[in-house]
Amino acid sequence: MAGLTDSITALAGVGSRRAEQYAHLGVFTVSELLRLYPRTYEDWSVQVAVSEAPAGAPCCVRAQIVGQVQKRPMQKGGMMYSCAASDGRGHFTVTLFNAGYTAARLRMGETFLFYGAVTRTRGGFQMFAPQVRTPDAGGYIRPIYPQTAGLGTHIIERHMKAALSLFDKAPLTELLPEEERERLGLCTARFALYNIHFPEGGEALGKARERLIFDELFLFELGLLGRRAQMRAADGERLTADASAEFEKKLPFALTGAQKRAVADGVRDMQSGKPMSRLIQGDVGSGKTAVAASLLLSAVQSGWQCAFMVPTALLAQQHAQTLRHMLGDSARVVLLIGGLPAAKRRAALTAIADGSADIVVGTHALLTDAVRFLNLQLVITDEQHRFGVQQRTILAEKGVRPHLLIMSATPIPRTLAMFLFGDMDVSVLNELPAGRQPVKTFAVGTALRERVYAYIRKKVAAGQQVYVVCPLVEKSEESDAVDAVSYYEKLKNGALRGIPVALLHGQMPAKEKEATMAAFAAGKVKVLVSTVVIEVGVDVPNATLMVIEDADRFGLSQLHQLRGRVGRGKDASDCVLISDAVGEEAKRRLATMCATTDGFRIAEADFRMRGPGDFFGDRQHGALPQMRIARLSRDMGTLKAARAAAERVLGNDPHLQHAENAALLAAMETLFENGGDTLSD
Ligand code: ADP
Ligand code: MG
């Protein structure tokens, strides 16, 4: 008999062609097929009268055919069929288009199930193009699967039945200890699996979903707690030098109290003999880079190699430069990003391998196999929300349990942070450097653009610099949003003629981006027209005005990040949000931006309005193992319960060594292995 880990070709009716189609859905084994959960359901199990059908939503009507099928050619070609039907309470018309075969089955006196939306017209109730089934074939809740070319939902349904039937008699492994399952009132794994695919009824489906959502979150929490326990049990290299004081003397400013505390936390962690696993949460502009630089100096003076991983090439270049500047001759800083010339890349790899590179700053290019460190002891990742659990693991595995420091600029609501970074200690930078003035924010309509341009000219005349951010790179057929390329042309040749304006977007060659950014940082370029590539980490303190076009197209946390590019120096800064949006949600977002500069408040508001999506952006998969069925925005309650259960289970069996937890251990390990995809720039 086929088993869970067998290829799906072990199932009747699945050959190599089908297997190829399934590959597009990420399904290779029987167990992966079973975890291909329905996208939605058609409920044929509850039948309603047309007069009571819900407005606009599809439903199932059981009815007898009471009239002959009328056939009529349509104006644009094709054939329309209609006939009268009765649901026992009233009559309605069934209309089908180009469905001669189905129409021929609708014989007088016979009864069918119709599934579709009911509309009310002047001629009475109508069902246009409903699905038709005989009552014996249809009265159940039908799963609708995510489909791919060639694999219709009914085909998947058939294979799913074949897969489930393999387990009709065999036991299905229960991951959750029985005691926990009962305590939480969850259904069995077996019940959940059968009912998520072929629900016995609405209530059974609810139970199944509850269980599967729980399982997913439970494994995630168990994984995080397991990692924490592993870290605590492991040995970490001890710092032999503490360069904190020496570093501060090199700086042109004094560290804030919060920065000092974070540095001290890090030093203490690295002296403890256990690997550090620390998250630094600091709002934009709170000075996370200086904290990292201080710890890097201590590490380098202790003879260690360090890696500093950031999400974009732009940011890597900037950080490499900042570190060279801050640390001077005390450390050899090497840059490693995709797209380096071959010779440079080779030189970098050699320096990393022979230990002459003290600090390697780079993007996910650091994760590739070719990168071998001699003595990697400290790994720092910046803008952590872009990197997944799995990526922090890969990098960490390049050293022998190196110390791990993660810096997040997206203030993650505390409630969420504890669950997503449950494996880490946390330092919060809740203090901005002295002398910073909060950025003033204004939301204006496009009618005021001319005044905004005048303000840009005024800022430039005062020796300051300006960012203009657009939602698109280039003109697009699909959207009328402002695009950076043509907006740049327009400004350069119009309102900002005579002022050095430059263009920056993600599709430019790396060299050009670098040169443009350098020119802006040096003050040669006064106005930078850009896309969200500057969202993360870019630091030019002389920039004091941020103009965001079509501001309603950005999420709250993104707007906050963009705004964080200004207000970094001693001069007062402004942020102008241009938008003609009339939608309630958009207006609320803009109003929130004008009302507060507190990243934590914005994050909470964003979380309430849109769920956690924006914390992870499109790269949601990077920050979390792929969730198949759980949604953090909806399932916070379950997440808490899952966390508590994970704590109890690990309390009884800290390393999951007990025989009854073997399946749990295996499942947890697979989850983290398959959890993240590779990032792209
Ligand atoms: P973020 O936390 O957003 O990464 P950065 O590390 O880029 O912030 O720092 C923002 C700016 O503030 C930089 O120009 C940095 O040099 C400056 N800065 C950092 N710490 C201080 C401080 N204690 N006093 C004054 N300026 C500081
Ligand atoms: Mg930063």
XYZ file of C-alpha atoms in Angstrom, residues 4-662:
659
model
C 2.327 9.349 2.904
C 5.839 9.913 1.695
C 5.333 8.127 -1.611
C 5.167 10.013 -4.856
C 1.642 10.899 -5.950
C 2.175 8.665 -8.963
C 1.435 5.831 -6.527
C -2.207 6.939 -6.695
C -4.567 5.451 -9.248
C -4.969 7.793 -12.182
C -1.875 9.900 -11.512
C 0.742 9.450 -14.208
C 3.773 11.464 -15.126
C 1.762 14.154 -16.924
C -0.419 14.728 -13.879
C 2.617 14.646 -11.643
C 4.120 17.458 -13.679
C 0.981 19.514 -13.293
C 0.986 18.871 -9.561
C 4.582 20.015 -9.397
C 3.332 23.498 -10.303
C 1.248 23.425 -7.160
C 4.229 22.302 -5.099
C 2.758 18.822 -4.684
C 5.046 15.828 -5.098
C 4.058 13.329 -2.441
C 0.803 11.908 -1.158
C 1.231 13.839 2.043
C 1.704 17.094 0.138
C -1.419 16.352 -1.852
C -3.380 15.883 1.350
C -2.149 19.255 2.525
C -3.392 20.934 -0.628
C -6.400 22.365 1.141
C -9.453 23.601 -0.739
C -9.423 27.265 -1.613
C -13.138 27.435 -0.972
C -16.229 25.223 -0.998
C -19.503 24.932 -2.795
C -22.159 24.002 -0.314
C -24.581 21.673 -2.073
C -25.638 20.144 1.219
C -28.070 22.849 2.247
C -30.813 23.645 -0.224
C -32.818 26.829 -0.173
C -35.928 28.107 -1.925
C -35.227 30.733 -4.591
C -37.340 33.231 -2.715
C -34.990 32.905 0.270
C -31.719 32.774 -1.607
C -29.007 35.119 -0.320
C -28.453 38.170 -2.493
C -25.463 37.873 -4.791
C -23.971 34.772 -3.165
C -24.186 31.359 -4.761
C -26.410 28.737 -3.168
C -27.969 25.382 -3.949
C -31.581 25.009 -5.042
C -33.329 21.673 -5.436
C -35.985 21.880 -8.113
C -38.151 19.955 -10.519
C -38.298 20.809 -14.188
C -41.814 21.989 -14.987
C -41.479 23.312 -18.543
C -39.948 22.354 -21.876
C -36.466 23.643 -22.612
C -36.651 26.618 -24.986
C -33.728 27.069 -27.330
C -32.777 30.471 -28.744
C -29.734 31.607 -30.763
C -27.870 34.488 -29.169
C -27.005 37.717 -30.973
C -23.280 37.196 -30.810
C -23.525 33.536 -31.758
C -24.047 30.518 -29.562
C -27.190 29.103 -28.089
C -29.232 29.966 -25.049
C -31.433 27.388 -23.305
C -34.056 28.149 -20.710
C -36.768 26.311 -18.898
C -39.090 26.673 -15.944
C -38.378 24.900 -12.675
C -40.138 24.678 -9.323
C -38.507 24.419 -5.923
C -41.815 23.321 -4.416
C -42.634 26.804 -3.146
C -42.350 28.806 -6.316
C -41.218 28.875 -9.918
C -38.072 30.237 -11.463
C -36.234 30.152 -14.773
C -33.030 28.251 -15.366
C -30.930 29.669 -18.196
C -27.891 27.934 -19.684
C -25.518 29.188 -22.355
C -23.968 26.914 -24.950
C -24.592 23.920 -22.728
C -26.587 21.715 -25.078
C -25.538 18.537 -23.359
C -26.699 19.668 -19.935
C -29.849 21.235 -21.369
C -30.807 17.929 -22.945
C -30.813 16.328 -19.489
C -33.392 18.771 -18.130
C -36.438 16.668 -18.903
C -39.911 17.508 -17.637
C -40.710 16.057 -14.252
C -37.139 15.310 -13.209
C -35.448 16.827 -10.187
C -31.990 18.375 -10.068
C -29.713 20.370 -7.809
C -28.757 23.776 -9.191
C -25.824 25.689 -7.785
C -25.315 29.360 -8.548
C -26.555 32.843 -7.732
C -30.259 33.609 -7.814
C -31.248 36.919 -9.356
C -34.583 38.598 -9.229
C -35.738 40.110 -12.515
C -39.029 41.565 -13.633
C -39.916 38.181 -15.037
C -39.415 36.553 -11.611
C -36.508 34.577 -10.155
C -33.715 33.426 -12.414
C -30.631 31.272 -12.180
C -28.161 32.091 -14.930
C -25.682 29.398 -15.894
C -25.961 27.359 -12.685
C -24.099 24.106 -12.232
C -26.416 21.149 -12.517
C -26.223 17.802 -10.748
C -28.539 14.951 -10.029
C -29.562 14.812 -6.358
C -27.787 11.502 -5.726
C -24.497 12.862 -7.124
C -24.507 16.226 -5.523
C -25.812 16.824 -2.025
C -22.498 17.472 -0.322
C -20.069 20.264 0.440
C -17.793 20.248 -2.533
C -14.158 21.317 -2.213
C -12.781 23.775 -4.747
C -9.015 23.459 -5.102
C -6.421 25.911 -6.290
C -6.102 24.993 -9.934
C -3.319 25.020 -12.432
C -3.405 24.643 -16.188
C -4.863 21.244 -16.949
C -5.691 20.263 -13.396
C -9.319 21.048 -12.806
C -10.773 21.007 -9.333
C -12.844 17.902 -10.100
C -9.682 16.029 -11.092
C -7.941 17.018 -7.886
C -11.079 15.996 -6.011
C -10.872 12.518 -7.509
C -7.195 12.127 -6.632
C -7.854 13.405 -3.141
C -10.435 10.693 -2.602
C -7.914 8.124 -3.775
C -5.304 9.523 -1.392
C -7.669 9.546 1.575
C -8.836 6.024 0.867
C -5.271 4.832 1.456
C -5.809 5.742 5.078
C -9.276 4.354 5.527
C -7.891 1.523 7.583
C -4.351 2.537 8.463
C -3.885 4.740 11.498
C -3.157 8.380 10.837
C -0.399 9.716 13.032
C -1.605 12.143 15.630
C 0.970 14.884 16.233
C -0.672 16.411 19.225
C -0.433 14.606 22.550
C -3.903 13.281 23.369
C -3.984 15.226 26.609
C -3.501 18.523 24.746
C -6.037 17.659 22.115
C -8.673 16.999 24.736
C -7.786 20.021 26.802
C -8.240 22.249 23.751
C -11.373 20.482 22.541
C -9.857 19.837 19.115
C -10.991 17.104 16.753
C -8.627 14.289 15.778
C -6.114 14.695 12.974
C -7.965 12.077 11.015
C -11.309 13.825 11.332
C -9.645 17.102 10.340
C -8.026 15.683 7.243
C -11.169 13.984 5.955
C -13.393 16.921 6.718
C -11.201 19.653 5.328
C -11.531 17.932 1.967
C -14.986 16.398 2.149
C -16.866 18.025 4.999
C -19.757 16.108 6.482
C -21.373 19.457 7.133
C -20.706 23.047 8.037
C -19.902 22.288 11.639
C -17.505 19.484 10.778
C -15.705 21.799 8.383
C -15.369 24.377 11.138
C -13.865 21.773 13.455
C -11.449 20.598 10.784
C -10.252 24.107 10.029
C -9.833 24.871 13.695
C -7.627 21.817 14.135
C -5.475 22.400 11.064
C -4.958 26.065 11.839
C -3.984 25.085 15.330
C -1.512 22.478 14.094
C 0.194 24.915 11.807
C 0.657 27.556 14.479
C 1.539 24.972 17.088
C 4.390 23.597 14.995
C 5.643 27.091 14.348
C 5.694 28.007 18.025
C 7.196 24.696 18.948
C 9.934 25.338 16.415
C 10.708 28.773 17.808
C 10.779 27.543 21.386
C 12.838 24.541 20.365
C 15.389 26.828 18.740
C 15.517 28.965 21.833
C 16.181 25.922 23.961
C 18.900 24.770 21.575
C 20.577 28.157 21.684
C 20.482 28.166 25.455
C 22.006 24.727 25.641
C 24.780 25.486 23.173
C 28.187 26.957 23.871
C 29.030 30.355 22.467
C 32.439 31.849 21.932
C 33.256 34.491 24.568
C 34.247 38.029 23.655
C 37.768 38.806 24.758
C 37.543 42.531 24.046
C 34.908 45.119 24.902
C 35.396 48.029 22.534
C 32.206 49.915 23.509
C 33.981 52.832 25.158
C 36.636 53.103 22.464
C 33.923 53.060 19.795
C 31.985 55.880 21.425
C 35.093 58.042 21.401
C 35.354 57.605 17.637
C 31.827 58.901 17.088
C 31.008 62.556 16.402
C 27.948 62.234 18.682
C 27.065 60.688 22.015
C 25.030 57.500 21.966
C 21.516 57.720 23.354
C 20.701 55.899 26.566
C 18.757 53.322 24.574
C 21.687 52.724 22.222
C 24.043 52.278 25.174
C 21.689 49.786 26.759
C 21.409 47.810 23.524
C 25.209 47.737 23.135
C 25.575 46.588 26.748
C 22.933 43.886 26.184
C 24.868 42.646 23.178
C 28.232 42.654 24.944
C 26.763 40.815 27.902
C 25.211 38.211 25.590
C 28.502 37.627 23.809
C 30.391 37.304 27.064
C 27.927 34.829 28.520
C 29.336 31.682 26.961
C 25.977 31.084 25.248
C 25.225 32.146 21.688
C 23.504 35.513 21.547
C 20.065 35.560 19.981
C 18.842 39.100 20.190
C 16.363 41.269 18.350
C 16.873 45.016 18.340
C 13.637 46.781 17.705
C 14.128 50.395 16.893
C 11.993 52.831 15.035
C 13.429 54.409 11.897
C 16.206 56.818 12.739
C 16.774 55.468 16.225
C 20.391 54.658 15.329
C 20.544 50.904 15.010
C 23.596 50.974 12.744
C 25.765 52.544 15.437
C 24.740 49.805 17.874
C 25.717 47.189 15.331
C 29.001 48.942 14.591
C 29.962 49.023 18.247
C 29.324 45.303 18.676
C 31.165 44.581 15.442
C 34.222 46.398 16.719
C 34.262 44.355 19.926
C 33.906 41.201 17.868
C 36.690 42.121 15.463
C 39.005 43.007 18.327
C 38.261 39.582 19.765
C 39.574 38.101 16.530
C 36.209 37.118 15.084
C 34.759 37.313 11.610
C 31.351 38.907 11.290
C 28.596 38.924 8.678
C 26.165 41.796 8.236
C 23.226 40.829 6.045
C 20.799 43.381 4.585
C 17.896 43.048 2.159
C 19.054 45.258 -0.722
C 22.306 45.912 -2.561
C 21.797 49.628 -2.052
C 21.678 49.214 1.677
C 24.671 46.873 1.662
C 26.761 49.493 -0.114
C 25.658 52.168 2.283
C 26.365 50.062 5.355
C 29.780 49.021 4.073
C 30.631 52.663 3.633
C 29.253 53.695 7.022
C 31.191 50.936 8.762
C 34.423 51.807 6.992
C 33.852 55.371 8.042
C 32.991 54.569 11.671
C 35.598 51.871 12.226
C 38.435 53.240 10.114
C 41.532 51.020 10.174
C 40.245 48.858 13.007
C 38.431 46.459 10.689
C 38.622 45.229 7.120
C 35.131 45.553 5.641
C 34.295 43.547 2.509
C 31.197 43.955 0.347
C 29.489 40.932 -1.176
C 26.446 41.498 -3.349
C 25.070 39.881 -6.474
C 26.362 41.397 -9.708
C 29.901 42.158 -8.533
C 32.507 41.897 -11.313
C 34.012 38.395 -11.299
C 37.431 39.510 -10.097
C 36.010 41.509 -7.213
C 33.757 38.672 -6.224
C 36.650 36.218 -6.232
C 38.772 38.559 -4.159
C 35.934 38.954 -1.666
C 35.408 35.193 -1.408
C 39.114 34.625 -0.843
C 39.286 37.267 1.860
C 36.284 35.685 3.573
C 37.781 32.207 3.372
C 41.283 33.089 4.556
C 40.011 35.241 7.390
C 41.463 38.540 6.195
C 37.952 39.986 5.857
C 36.790 40.980 9.335
C 33.314 42.127 8.433
C 31.389 41.000 5.369
C 28.452 43.184 4.414
C 26.095 41.740 1.856
C 22.696 40.712 0.643
C 21.324 37.206 0.470
C 24.380 36.569 -1.748
C 25.944 35.752 1.631
C 23.738 32.686 1.827
C 25.185 30.955 -1.212
C 27.366 27.888 -0.822
C 30.441 29.548 -2.293
C 30.692 31.756 0.786
C 32.915 30.042 3.370
C 34.055 31.787 6.482
C 37.191 30.911 8.398
C 35.872 31.922 11.792
C 32.350 33.342 11.656
C 31.229 34.226 15.160
C 28.765 37.084 14.805
C 25.891 37.405 12.365
C 23.871 40.601 12.167
C 20.853 41.023 9.944
C 19.315 44.417 9.346
C 15.666 45.042 8.545
C 14.880 41.586 9.783
C 11.267 41.499 8.663
C 12.566 40.794 5.217
C 14.440 37.713 6.242
C 12.903 34.475 7.266
C 13.500 32.159 10.121
C 15.076 29.837 7.635
C 17.472 32.413 6.264
C 18.706 33.341 9.672
C 19.340 29.632 10.153
C 21.316 29.191 6.918
C 23.579 32.082 7.722
C 24.034 30.928 11.284
C 25.052 27.510 10.012
C 28.039 29.000 8.256
C 29.612 29.377 11.670
C 29.592 27.071 14.653
C 26.660 28.568 16.529
C 27.627 32.175 15.936
C 26.070 34.982 17.901
C 22.959 36.336 16.229
C 21.756 39.932 16.254
C 18.705 40.976 14.334
C 17.672 44.559 13.786
C 14.130 45.402 12.857
C 13.037 48.830 11.740
C 9.438 47.890 11.303
C 8.098 48.255 14.750
C 6.277 45.015 15.148
C 3.361 45.240 17.530
C 4.462 43.771 20.812
C 1.686 41.245 20.731
C 2.935 39.917 17.435
C 6.661 40.172 18.110
C 6.540 37.790 21.006
C 5.055 35.116 18.788
C 7.176 35.686 15.723
C 10.480 36.126 17.483
C 9.774 33.913 20.431
C 13.238 32.457 20.054
C 14.970 35.757 20.787
C 15.732 38.271 23.515
C 14.698 41.810 22.702
C 16.243 45.270 23.120
C 14.064 48.224 22.233
C 15.522 51.519 21.004
C 12.751 53.735 22.287
C 14.658 56.997 22.231
C 15.604 59.149 19.259
C 19.007 60.885 19.133
C 18.968 64.286 20.829
C 18.008 67.318 18.787
C 15.794 65.444 16.384
C 12.634 67.278 15.506
C 9.621 65.168 14.679
C 8.779 65.204 10.993
C 5.697 67.279 10.195
C 3.323 65.484 7.878
C 0.727 66.956 5.525
C -1.763 65.243 3.257
C -2.701 67.305 0.195
C -4.631 66.804 -3.031
C -2.979 66.956 -6.447
C -4.453 70.446 -6.895
C -1.709 71.680 -4.552
C 1.182 70.190 -6.538
C 2.436 73.590 -7.711
C 2.759 74.694 -4.105
C 4.618 71.512 -3.283
C 7.060 72.223 -6.134
C 7.570 75.743 -4.807
C 8.348 74.227 -1.406
C 10.860 71.839 -2.981
C 12.614 74.803 -4.621
C 12.665 76.629 -1.302
C 14.242 73.648 0.493
C 16.886 73.314 -2.200
C 17.602 77.051 -2.047
C 18.203 76.594 1.701
C 20.867 73.969 0.904
C 18.717 70.977 1.828
C 17.688 67.905 -0.152
C 14.448 66.278 -1.177
C 13.077 62.821 -1.992
C 10.130 62.390 -4.341
C 8.720 58.865 -4.243
C 6.411 57.375 -6.883
C 4.545 54.068 -6.701
C 5.645 52.845 -10.150
C 8.911 52.643 -12.029
C 7.517 53.095 -15.508
C 4.225 53.948 -17.145
C 1.974 50.955 -16.991
C -1.038 49.905 -18.994
C -2.765 48.580 -15.955
C -2.418 51.547 -13.698
C -2.672 55.292 -13.924
C -0.399 55.724 -10.909
C 2.473 58.197 -11.122
C 5.638 56.570 -12.452
C 9.152 57.627 -11.521
C 10.631 57.669 -15.024
C 8.220 60.119 -16.627
C 7.757 62.128 -13.451
C 11.506 62.620 -13.300
C 11.522 63.901 -16.898
C 8.636 66.190 -16.155
C 10.193 67.706 -13.040
C 13.639 68.047 -14.562
C 12.316 69.906 -17.585
C 9.570 71.776 -15.805
C 9.034 72.829 -12.222
C 12.597 71.958 -11.128
C 14.508 73.128 -14.182
C 18.024 74.160 -13.265
C 18.087 72.059 -10.092
C 20.179 68.831 -10.059
C 17.531 66.107 -10.115
C 18.292 62.384 -10.382
C 16.325 59.194 -10.881
C 16.646 56.028 -8.833
C 14.743 52.771 -9.159
C 15.262 49.084 -8.616
C 15.546 48.180 -12.278
C 18.620 50.322 -12.871
C 21.978 48.517 -13.079
C 23.644 48.240 -9.670
C 26.529 50.507 -10.696
C 24.193 53.281 -11.734
C 22.163 53.003 -8.548
C 25.322 53.176 -6.523
C 26.611 56.235 -8.379
C 23.280 58.024 -8.065
C 22.985 57.287 -4.380
C 26.554 58.435 -3.807
C 25.871 61.685 -5.651
C 22.794 62.277 -3.530
C 24.632 61.468 -0.313
C 27.409 63.877 -1.327
C 24.852 66.615 -1.911
C 25.560 66.925 -5.637
C 22.073 65.757 -6.465
C 19.457 67.862 -4.694
C 16.233 66.091 -5.583
C 15.997 62.326 -5.883
C 12.990 60.969 -7.757
C 12.658 57.378 -6.721
C 10.537 54.333 -6.081
C 10.309 52.438 -2.814
C 13.890 51.214 -3.261
C 14.790 53.924 -0.766
C 12.235 52.618 1.703
C 14.704 50.621 3.675
C 17.570 52.066 5.638
C 18.845 54.810 3.347
C 20.490 57.498 5.427
C 21.157 61.026 4.144
C 20.715 63.422 7.067
C 20.688 66.535 4.885
C 17.458 65.411 3.209
C 14.591 67.229 4.907
C 11.603 66.844 2.632
C 9.864 63.657 1.588
C 7.182 63.993 -1.083
C 5.131 60.875 -1.760
C 2.986 60.779 -4.883
C -0.165 58.645 -4.876
C 0.428 58.159 -1.191
C -2.763 56.141 -0.821
C -1.159 53.334 -2.791
C 1.279 52.571 -0.018
C 0.625 50.703 3.194
C 0.950 52.457 6.528
C 4.155 50.788 7.607
C 5.645 51.500 4.221
C 4.717 55.178 4.449
C 6.285 55.259 7.876
C 9.488 53.732 6.535
C 9.599 56.214 3.682
C 9.012 59.123 6.011
C 11.848 57.804 8.141
C 14.280 58.785 5.379
C 13.937 62.400 6.549
C 14.188 63.896 10.014
C 17.625 62.336 10.448
C 19.592 65.511 10.929
C 19.318 68.686 12.978
C 17.059 70.576 10.555
C 13.271 70.445 10.695
C 11.814 68.035 8.161
C 8.486 67.608 6.418
C 6.649 64.857 4.683
C 4.002 65.668 2.073
C 1.553 62.949 1.100
C -0.080 63.705 -2.234
C -3.311 61.897 -2.936
C -6.795 62.442 -4.280
C -8.057 59.231 -2.759
C -11.627 59.251 -1.549
C -11.809 55.737 -0.073
C -12.419 55.500 3.663
C -9.489 53.225 4.350
C -7.059 55.332 2.347
C -8.178 58.488 4.097
C -7.789 56.832 7.468
C -4.254 55.767 6.627
C -3.245 59.258 5.571
C -4.875 60.722 8.671
C -2.950 58.286 10.884
C 0.295 59.384 9.236
C -0.487 63.040 9.890
C -1.465 62.323 13.484
C 1.583 60.433 14.732
C 5.240 59.667 14.087
C 5.345 56.872 16.632
C 6.197 53.721 14.720
C 4.668 51.444 17.308
C 1.344 53.232 17.158
C 1.422 53.108 13.382
C 2.254 49.436 13.421
C -0.656 48.708 15.747
C -2.998 50.719 13.529
C -1.725 48.931 10.445
C -2.124 45.596 12.099
C -5.707 46.430 13.006
C -6.542 47.737 9.544
C -4.830 45.227 7.333
C -3.487 42.378 9.371
C 0.181 41.504 9.472
C 0.585 41.488 5.706
C 2.402 44.762 5.562
C 5.054 43.703 8.029
C 6.171 41.131 5.604
C 5.085 42.786 2.401
C 4.977 40.591 -0.633
C 7.753 38.687 0.968
C 5.556 37.314 3.642
C 6.956 33.894 2.894
C 10.345 35.132 3.957
C 9.411 35.998 7.483
C 7.391 32.945 8.340
C 7.219 29.389 7.228
C 4.551 29.253 4.574
C 1.211 29.148 6.320
C -1.246 27.027 4.420
C -4.356 27.709 6.333
C -3.614 29.973 9.279
C -3.848 33.768 8.924
C -2.180 35.720 11.673
C -4.548 38.652 11.324
C -7.496 36.386 12.018
C -5.989 33.676 14.174
C -4.219 35.560 16.958
C -6.321 33.769 19.549
C -5.309 30.389 18.203
C -1.697 31.536 18.041
C -1.766 32.251 21.758
C -3.294 28.891 22.529
C -0.722 27.212 20.311
C 2.098 28.968 22.087
C 0.818 27.854 25.479
C 0.430 24.270 24.276
C 3.951 24.290 22.826
C 5.292 25.491 26.167
C 3.508 22.688 27.975
C 4.702 20.020 25.575
C 8.307 21.198 25.783
C 7.942 21.469 29.543
C 7.316 17.726 29.663
C 9.794 16.768 26.982
C 12.257 19.595 26.301
C 14.025 17.953 23.368
C 11.091 15.917 22.096
C 12.976 12.737 22.839
C 9.972 10.754 24.082
C 8.786 8.107 21.656
C 5.275 9.543 21.494
C 6.709 12.866 20.287
C 8.781 11.434 17.446
